[in-house]
Structures are given as C-alpha cells and as structure tokens.
Coordinates of C-alpha atoms in Angstrom, one line a residue:
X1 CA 30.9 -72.4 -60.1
X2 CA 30.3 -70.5 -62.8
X3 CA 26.6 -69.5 -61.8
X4 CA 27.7 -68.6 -58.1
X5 CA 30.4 -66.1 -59.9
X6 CA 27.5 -64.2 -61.9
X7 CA 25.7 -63.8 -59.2
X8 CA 28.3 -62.0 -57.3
X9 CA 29.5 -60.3 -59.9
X10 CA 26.0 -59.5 -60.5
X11 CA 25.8 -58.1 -57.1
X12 CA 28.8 -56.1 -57.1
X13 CA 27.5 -54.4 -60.6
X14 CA 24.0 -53.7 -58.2
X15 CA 26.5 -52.4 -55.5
X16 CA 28.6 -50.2 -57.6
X17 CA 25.2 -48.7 -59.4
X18 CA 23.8 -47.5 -56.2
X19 CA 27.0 -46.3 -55.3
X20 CA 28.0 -43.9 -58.2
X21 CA 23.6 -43.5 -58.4
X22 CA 24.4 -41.7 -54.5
X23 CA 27.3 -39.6 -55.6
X24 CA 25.5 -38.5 -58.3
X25 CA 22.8 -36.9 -56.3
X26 CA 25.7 -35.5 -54.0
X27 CA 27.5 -33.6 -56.9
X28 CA 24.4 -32.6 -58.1
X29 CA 23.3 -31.2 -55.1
X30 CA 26.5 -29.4 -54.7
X31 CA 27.2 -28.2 -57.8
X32 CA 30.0 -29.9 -58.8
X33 CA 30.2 -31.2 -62.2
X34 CA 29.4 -34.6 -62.5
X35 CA 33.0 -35.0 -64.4
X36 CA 35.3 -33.9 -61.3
X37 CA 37.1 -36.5 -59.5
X38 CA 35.3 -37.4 -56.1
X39 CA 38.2 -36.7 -53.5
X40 CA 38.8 -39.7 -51.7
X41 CA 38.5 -41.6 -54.9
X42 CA 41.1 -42.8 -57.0
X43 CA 41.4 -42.6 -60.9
X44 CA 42.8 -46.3 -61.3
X45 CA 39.7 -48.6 -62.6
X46 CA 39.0 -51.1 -59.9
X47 CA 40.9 -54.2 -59.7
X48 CA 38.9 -57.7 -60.4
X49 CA 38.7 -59.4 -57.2
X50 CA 41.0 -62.3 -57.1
X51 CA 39.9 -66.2 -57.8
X52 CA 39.4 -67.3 -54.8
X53 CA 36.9 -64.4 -53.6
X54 CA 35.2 -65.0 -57.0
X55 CA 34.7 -68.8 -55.9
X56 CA 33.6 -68.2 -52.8
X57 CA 29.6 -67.2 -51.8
X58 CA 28.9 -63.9 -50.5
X59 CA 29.9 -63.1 -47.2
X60 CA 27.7 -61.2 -45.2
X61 CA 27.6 -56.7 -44.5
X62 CA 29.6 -56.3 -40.9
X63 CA 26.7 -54.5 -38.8
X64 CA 27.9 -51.4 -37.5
X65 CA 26.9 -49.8 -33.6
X66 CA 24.5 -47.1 -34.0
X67 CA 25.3 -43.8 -34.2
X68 CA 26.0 -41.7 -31.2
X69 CA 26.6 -38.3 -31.1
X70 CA 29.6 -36.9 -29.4
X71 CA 28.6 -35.9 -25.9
X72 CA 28.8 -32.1 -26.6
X73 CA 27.0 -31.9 -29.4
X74 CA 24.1 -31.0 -27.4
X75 CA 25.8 -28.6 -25.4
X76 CA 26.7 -27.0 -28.4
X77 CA 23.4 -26.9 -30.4
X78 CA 21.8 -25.3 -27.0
X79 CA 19.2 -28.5 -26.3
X80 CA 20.3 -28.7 -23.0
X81 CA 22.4 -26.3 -20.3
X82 CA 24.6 -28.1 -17.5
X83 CA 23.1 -28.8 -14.3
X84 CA 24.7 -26.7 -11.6
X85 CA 25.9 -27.3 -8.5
X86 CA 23.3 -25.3 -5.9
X87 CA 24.5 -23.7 -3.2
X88 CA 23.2 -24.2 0.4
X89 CA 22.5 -20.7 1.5
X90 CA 22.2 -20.7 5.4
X91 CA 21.0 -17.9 7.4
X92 CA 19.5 -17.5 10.4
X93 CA 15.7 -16.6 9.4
X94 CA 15.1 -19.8 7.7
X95 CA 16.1 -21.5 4.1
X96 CA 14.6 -19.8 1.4
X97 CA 12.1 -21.5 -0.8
X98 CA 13.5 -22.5 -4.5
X99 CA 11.2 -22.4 -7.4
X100 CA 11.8 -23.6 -10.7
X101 CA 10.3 -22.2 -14.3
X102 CA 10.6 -20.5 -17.2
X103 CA 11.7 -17.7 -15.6
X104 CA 14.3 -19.5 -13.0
X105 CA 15.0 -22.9 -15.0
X106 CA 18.1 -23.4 -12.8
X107 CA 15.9 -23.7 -9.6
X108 CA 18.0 -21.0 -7.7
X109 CA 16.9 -19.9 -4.7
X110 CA 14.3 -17.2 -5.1
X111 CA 15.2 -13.8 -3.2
X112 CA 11.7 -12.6 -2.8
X113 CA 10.3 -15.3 -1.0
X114 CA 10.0 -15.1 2.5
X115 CA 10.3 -17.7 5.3
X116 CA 7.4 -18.9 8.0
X117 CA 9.8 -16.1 10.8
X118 CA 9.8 -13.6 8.3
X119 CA 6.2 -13.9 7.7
X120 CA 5.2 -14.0 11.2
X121 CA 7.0 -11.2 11.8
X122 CA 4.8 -9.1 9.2
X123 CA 2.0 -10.5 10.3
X124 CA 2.8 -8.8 13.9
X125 CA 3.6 -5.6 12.5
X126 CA 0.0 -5.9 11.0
X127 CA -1.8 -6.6 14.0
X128 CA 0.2 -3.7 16.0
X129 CA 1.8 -6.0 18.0
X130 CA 5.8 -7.3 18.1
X131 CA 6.9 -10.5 17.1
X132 CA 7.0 -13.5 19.5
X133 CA 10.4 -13.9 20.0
X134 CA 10.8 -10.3 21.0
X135 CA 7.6 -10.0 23.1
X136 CA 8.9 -13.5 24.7
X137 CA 11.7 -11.8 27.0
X138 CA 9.0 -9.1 28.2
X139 CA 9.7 -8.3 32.1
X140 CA 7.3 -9.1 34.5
X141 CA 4.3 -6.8 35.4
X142 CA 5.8 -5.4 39.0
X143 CA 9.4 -5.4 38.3
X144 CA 11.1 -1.8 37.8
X145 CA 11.6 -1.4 34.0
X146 CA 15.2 -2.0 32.7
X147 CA 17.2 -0.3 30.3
X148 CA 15.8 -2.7 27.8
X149 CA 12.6 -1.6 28.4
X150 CA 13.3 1.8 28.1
X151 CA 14.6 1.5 24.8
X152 CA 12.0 2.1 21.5
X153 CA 11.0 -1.5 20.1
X154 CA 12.9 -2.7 17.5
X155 CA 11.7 -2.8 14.2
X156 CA 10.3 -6.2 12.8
X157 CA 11.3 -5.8 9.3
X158 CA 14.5 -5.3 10.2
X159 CA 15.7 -8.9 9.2
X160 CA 13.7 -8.6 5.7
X161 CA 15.7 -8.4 2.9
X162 CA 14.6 -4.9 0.9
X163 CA 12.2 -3.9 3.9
X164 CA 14.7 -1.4 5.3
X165 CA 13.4 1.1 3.1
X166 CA 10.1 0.0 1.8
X167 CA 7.4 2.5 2.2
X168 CA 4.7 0.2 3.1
X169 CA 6.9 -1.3 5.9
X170 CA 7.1 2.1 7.2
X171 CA 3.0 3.0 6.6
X172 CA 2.6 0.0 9.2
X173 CA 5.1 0.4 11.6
X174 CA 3.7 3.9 12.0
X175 CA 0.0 2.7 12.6
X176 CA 1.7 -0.1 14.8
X177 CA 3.1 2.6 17.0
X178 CA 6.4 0.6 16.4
X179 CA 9.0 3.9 16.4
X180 CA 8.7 3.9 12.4
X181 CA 9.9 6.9 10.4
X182 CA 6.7 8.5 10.4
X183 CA 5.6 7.7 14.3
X184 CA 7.3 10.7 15.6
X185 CA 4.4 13.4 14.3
X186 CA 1.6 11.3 15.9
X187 CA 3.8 9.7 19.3
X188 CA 4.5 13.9 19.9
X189 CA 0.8 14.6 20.6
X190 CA -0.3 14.3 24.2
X191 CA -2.3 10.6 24.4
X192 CA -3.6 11.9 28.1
X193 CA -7.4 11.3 29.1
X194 CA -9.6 14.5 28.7
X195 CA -9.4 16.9 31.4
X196 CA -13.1 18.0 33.1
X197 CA -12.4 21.3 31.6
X198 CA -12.3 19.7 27.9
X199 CA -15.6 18.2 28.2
X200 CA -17.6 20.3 29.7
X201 CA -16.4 23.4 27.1
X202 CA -19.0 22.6 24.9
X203 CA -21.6 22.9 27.0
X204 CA -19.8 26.4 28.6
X205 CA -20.3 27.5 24.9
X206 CA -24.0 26.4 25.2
X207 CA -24.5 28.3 28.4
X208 CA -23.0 31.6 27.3
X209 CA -25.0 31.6 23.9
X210 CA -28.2 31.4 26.0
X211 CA -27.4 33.4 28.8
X212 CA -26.8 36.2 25.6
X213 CA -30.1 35.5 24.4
X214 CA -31.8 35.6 27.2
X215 CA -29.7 39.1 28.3
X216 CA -30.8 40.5 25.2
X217 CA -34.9 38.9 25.5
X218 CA -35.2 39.9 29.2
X219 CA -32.8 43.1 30.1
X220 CA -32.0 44.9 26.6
X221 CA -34.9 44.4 24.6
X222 CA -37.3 45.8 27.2
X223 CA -34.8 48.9 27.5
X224 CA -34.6 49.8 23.7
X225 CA -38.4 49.5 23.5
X226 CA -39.2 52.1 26.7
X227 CA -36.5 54.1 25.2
X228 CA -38.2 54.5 22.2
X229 CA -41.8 54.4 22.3
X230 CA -42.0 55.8 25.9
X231 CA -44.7 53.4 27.1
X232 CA -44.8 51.5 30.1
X233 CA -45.0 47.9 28.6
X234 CA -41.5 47.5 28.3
X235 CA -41.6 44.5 30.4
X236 CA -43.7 41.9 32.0
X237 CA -46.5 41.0 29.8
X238 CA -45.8 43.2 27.6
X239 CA -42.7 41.6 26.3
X240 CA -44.4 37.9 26.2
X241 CA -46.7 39.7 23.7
X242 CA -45.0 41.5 21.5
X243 CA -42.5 37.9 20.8
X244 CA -45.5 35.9 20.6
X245 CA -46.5 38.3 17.4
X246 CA -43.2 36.8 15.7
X247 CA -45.0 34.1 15.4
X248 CA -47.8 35.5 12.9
X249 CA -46.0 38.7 11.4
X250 CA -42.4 40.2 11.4
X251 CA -40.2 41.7 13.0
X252 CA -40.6 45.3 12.7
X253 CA -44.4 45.6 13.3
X254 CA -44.3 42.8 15.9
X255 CA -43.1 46.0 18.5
X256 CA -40.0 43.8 19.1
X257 CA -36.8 46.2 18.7
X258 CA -33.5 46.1 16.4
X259 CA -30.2 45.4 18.5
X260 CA -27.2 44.7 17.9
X261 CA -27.2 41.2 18.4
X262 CA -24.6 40.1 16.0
X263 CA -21.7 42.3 17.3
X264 CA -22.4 41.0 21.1
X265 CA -22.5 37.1 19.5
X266 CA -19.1 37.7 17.9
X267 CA -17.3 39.5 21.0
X268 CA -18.7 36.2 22.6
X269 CA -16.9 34.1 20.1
X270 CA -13.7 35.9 20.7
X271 CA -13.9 35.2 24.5
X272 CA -14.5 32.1 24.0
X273 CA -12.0 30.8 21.2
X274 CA -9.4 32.7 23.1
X275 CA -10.1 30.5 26.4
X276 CA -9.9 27.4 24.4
X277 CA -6.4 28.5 22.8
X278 CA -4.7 30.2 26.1
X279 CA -5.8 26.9 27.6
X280 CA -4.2 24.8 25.1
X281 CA -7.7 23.0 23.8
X282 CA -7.0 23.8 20.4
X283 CA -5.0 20.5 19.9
X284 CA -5.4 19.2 16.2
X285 CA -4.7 15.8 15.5
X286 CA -4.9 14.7 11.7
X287 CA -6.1 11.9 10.6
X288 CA -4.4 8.5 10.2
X289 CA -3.6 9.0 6.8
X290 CA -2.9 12.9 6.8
X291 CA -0.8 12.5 9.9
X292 CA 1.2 9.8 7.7
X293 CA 1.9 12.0 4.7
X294 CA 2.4 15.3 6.3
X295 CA 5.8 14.5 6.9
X296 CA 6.8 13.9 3.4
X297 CA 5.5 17.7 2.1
X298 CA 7.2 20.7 2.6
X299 CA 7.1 22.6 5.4
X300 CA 5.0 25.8 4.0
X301 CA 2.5 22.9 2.6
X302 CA 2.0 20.8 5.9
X303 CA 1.8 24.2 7.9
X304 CA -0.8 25.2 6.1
X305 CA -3.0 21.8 5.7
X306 CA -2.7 22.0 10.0
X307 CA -3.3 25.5 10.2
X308 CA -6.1 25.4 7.7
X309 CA -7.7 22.3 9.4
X310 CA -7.7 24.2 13.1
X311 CA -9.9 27.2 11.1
X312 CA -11.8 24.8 10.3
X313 CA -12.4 23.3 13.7
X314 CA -13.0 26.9 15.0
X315 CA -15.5 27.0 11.8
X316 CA -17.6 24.4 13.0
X317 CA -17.9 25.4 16.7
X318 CA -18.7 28.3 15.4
X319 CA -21.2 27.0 13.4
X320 CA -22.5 25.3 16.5
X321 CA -23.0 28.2 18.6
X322 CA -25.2 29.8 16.1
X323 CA -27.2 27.0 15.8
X324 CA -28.0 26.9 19.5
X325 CA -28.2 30.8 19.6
X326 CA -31.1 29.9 16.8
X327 CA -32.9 27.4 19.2
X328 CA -32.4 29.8 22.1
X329 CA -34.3 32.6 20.0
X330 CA -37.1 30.0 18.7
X331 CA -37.9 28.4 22.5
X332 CA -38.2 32.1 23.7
X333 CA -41.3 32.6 20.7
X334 CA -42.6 29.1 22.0
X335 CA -42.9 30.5 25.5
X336 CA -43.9 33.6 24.9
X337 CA -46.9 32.1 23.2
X338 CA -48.1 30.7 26.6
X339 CA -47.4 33.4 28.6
X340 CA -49.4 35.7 26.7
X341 CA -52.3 33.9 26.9

C-alpha cells in the first residue's frame, strides 16, 4: 500500500509541476507578475485527498470530444460567405447563361451574355437579312401587300438588352437597310436603274470634245491662216502639211496658227455641266462609311464635305475631257502625217 500511495502522490507532484510550469509561461507572456493570484484560483493550499483515493490506483484521464468550432465562427472570420438562394430569371429570349469566378463567385446570372435567339438575331442583322421568326410570316409572292407589309422592318436588336442605343447596332442596321437611325440619308437617294441618257453622257462629252477639235483643225485653223498670210494653202493639202511639221518642230514655225482654243473648251464645259445639273445627273452618293457619319456632323460641316465632293466629281470629268481633247489633237498629227505624203 504504501508503494502504490508514492506513486500517486508522485504523480500528482508531476501533475501539479506541469501545471504551475504552464501558468508560468502564461503570466509571463502576459506580463503579469509571477506573484499575482491566477483568477479562477483560490488562495487556500490544496486539500490532501482523502484515504480511500490515496489507497486506490490511478484511475484513468476522461477523453474529451474534439474541438469544434461554433458554426459562425467562419462566417465571422470571412473563410466562407453563405450560399444564396438563385433566382430563376424567366424571359421570353431564352435563360441566360451563369458563369462563376473570381469576379462573379456567387454564380449569378451574367447580364452580358446572350442567348442562341439573341445571337441569331445579330447574326441576321449581319448578313442584311431579318431574323427567322420575323421573315417566317412573309406574305406570299402574288398576294396584295398588307398593312404589315407596308410597315418599316422592325429592328432585330430590339429584344437586346443595352442594344437600343449601341452605336454598332445602329452602323449595321444602316448597311442592313433595316430602317436604322442612320438609313434615312442613304434610303432618300433614288436606287432607280440608269436612264439611257445617264450612260451615254460620257460619251456625249467625248463627241463634243472632238467635234471642237476637229471645228478648230478643219474650219478655223484654215481661216486664221488665209487671213494672215494671204496664200491660198489654207486648206486641203496644205493643212495636212503644216500639222504633220508638229511632229518635227513647233508650233509657231510649223505655219499652224494660234487660237483661242481654251476659251471655246471651257464654254464647252459650261454647256455641258449645266446639262448634267438641269437634268438632275449630278447625284452624289457618299460612300458607305461617309454616308454613315455625315449625319452625326453639323450641318455647315456635312454640307460642305457633299458639296465639296460634287466639285470634285465635276473635277475629274473635267479632267477627262481634256484628256480626250489631247488624243483628239495627237490622232489629227498622226493623220496628217499620211496625208501629206
């Protein structure tokens, strides 16, 4: 008996030692002198256990559950957020995809994603054409059109959410030809055939150019010269010879005469431009991408950009009659050097 009570008194020394060794190191730690009562702890020594616990062996430590935290605690140290409840968004172009990140860790439903309809839909409006459903209803090819047919298409981004207003939706519904913001500029010029008139003007300006060169070669040129010289060689032979010496020296000892070429070219001009504006020929149409930002600039600006762009139409024809006045002149010096042969 006696060496079963040292050993648990023994143990209960070891006990105790670790015990006051711990709270030690836990005043120490927090600065409280090592003197100060422990709260929780009273002064009164500890009692000697009674006989019959000192008789009896060592009963064993009670093992205690693991520790659990509470069930906030996590919620409150921000390891985890709550799982919400999503909501089942239902509308009539489809359900919106969900996507789930760093950005969108709740997987709500993304806003900016589009459904198959919606897609198809753009993908119309890209190819110039409507979508299905609305080119489904169409009427048939010999029925009278309807009211509904009369009516401007509808606009294919209309059921997009933030393409009401997007300036991109509105860049393809005008090159679509859909009745977009900007389709009113282009859908206002006449989209009729050419008239017979329209195509054969160029080669009106042609035929005047060389009927003025050859007025001036055969009928002027031979007047100025007999006028001035007072020989007889003012035409025939004559005038085949003096143009065929353009050919090897100039102008002024060549025998061919000064006129005034360039004032009879430009009342020309005059005649002609004017029949091309009285006749209403003069139509400009922009291009695709001018004809989609002329809208957006002031008035002053756009006016000018159009007005400046018709000058420069009449420019270029201008340009073009010159050019065949130019060949006119240069087959009359090749001619002339077989006929004076």
């Amino acid at each position: 008996m006696s060496s079963a009570a040292a050993r648990a008194e023994a143990r209960r020394k070891a006990i105790l030692s670790r015990g006051t060794d711990r709270l030690a190191k836990l005043t120490t730690s927090s600065g409280r002198p090592e003197d100060a009562p422990v709260p929780g702890q009273s002064q009164t020594p500890p009692r000697p256990p009674p006989a019959a616990s000192i008789e009896d062996p060592d009963p064993p430590l009670p093992s205690l559950p693991p520790f659990a935290p509470p069930p906030n605690i996590s919620n409150f140290l921000g390891e985890e957020s709550p799982a919400l409840p999503r909501s089942r968004v239902s509308s009539t172009t489809g359900r919106s995809r969900t996507t789930s990140g760093p950005s969108n860790p709740l997987g709500m439903p993304d806003p900016s994603a589009w459904s198959p309809e919606q897609q198809e839909q753009f993908m119309a409006a890209m190819m110039g054409g409507l979508p299905p459903q609305l080119t489904s209803g169409a009427s048939t090819p010999g029925a009278p059109p309807s009211y509904e047919d009369s009516m401007p298409p509808p606009n294919p981004f209309a059921g997009m959410p933030g393409m009401e207003n997007n300036p991109l939706a509105a860049m393809l519904m005008s090159a679509a030809g859909g009745g977009g913001p900007f389709s009113g500029e282009t859908s206002a010029l006449p989209s009729k055939p050419k008239t017979l008139l329209q195509r054969v003007l160029p080669l009106v300006h042609i035929a005047a150019v060389w009927a003025l060169v050859l007025y001036f070669v055969i009928i002027r040129e031979p007047s100025v010269y007999m006028s001035t010289t007072g020989w007889g060689l003012g035409t025939g032979k004559g005038v085949a010879d003096r143009w065929e010496r353009l050919v090897h020296t100039a102008s002024g000892s060549s025998g061919v005469q000064v006129m005034p070429f360039f004032w009879a070219f430009v009342t020309l001009e005059l005649i002609l431009h004017s029949l091309r504006i009285f006749s209403g020929f003069d139509t400009f149409r922009p291009p695709t991408l001018l004809a989609i930002a002329l809208p957006h600039l002031p008035s002053s600006v756009s006016a000018t950009i159009v007005h400046g762009m018709k000058y420069w139409q009449m420019g270029s024809m201008w340009l073009d009659d010159i050019a065949a006045a130019i060949v006119a002149v240069g087959f009359v010096v090749w001619l002339s050097t077989w006929l004076a042969v």
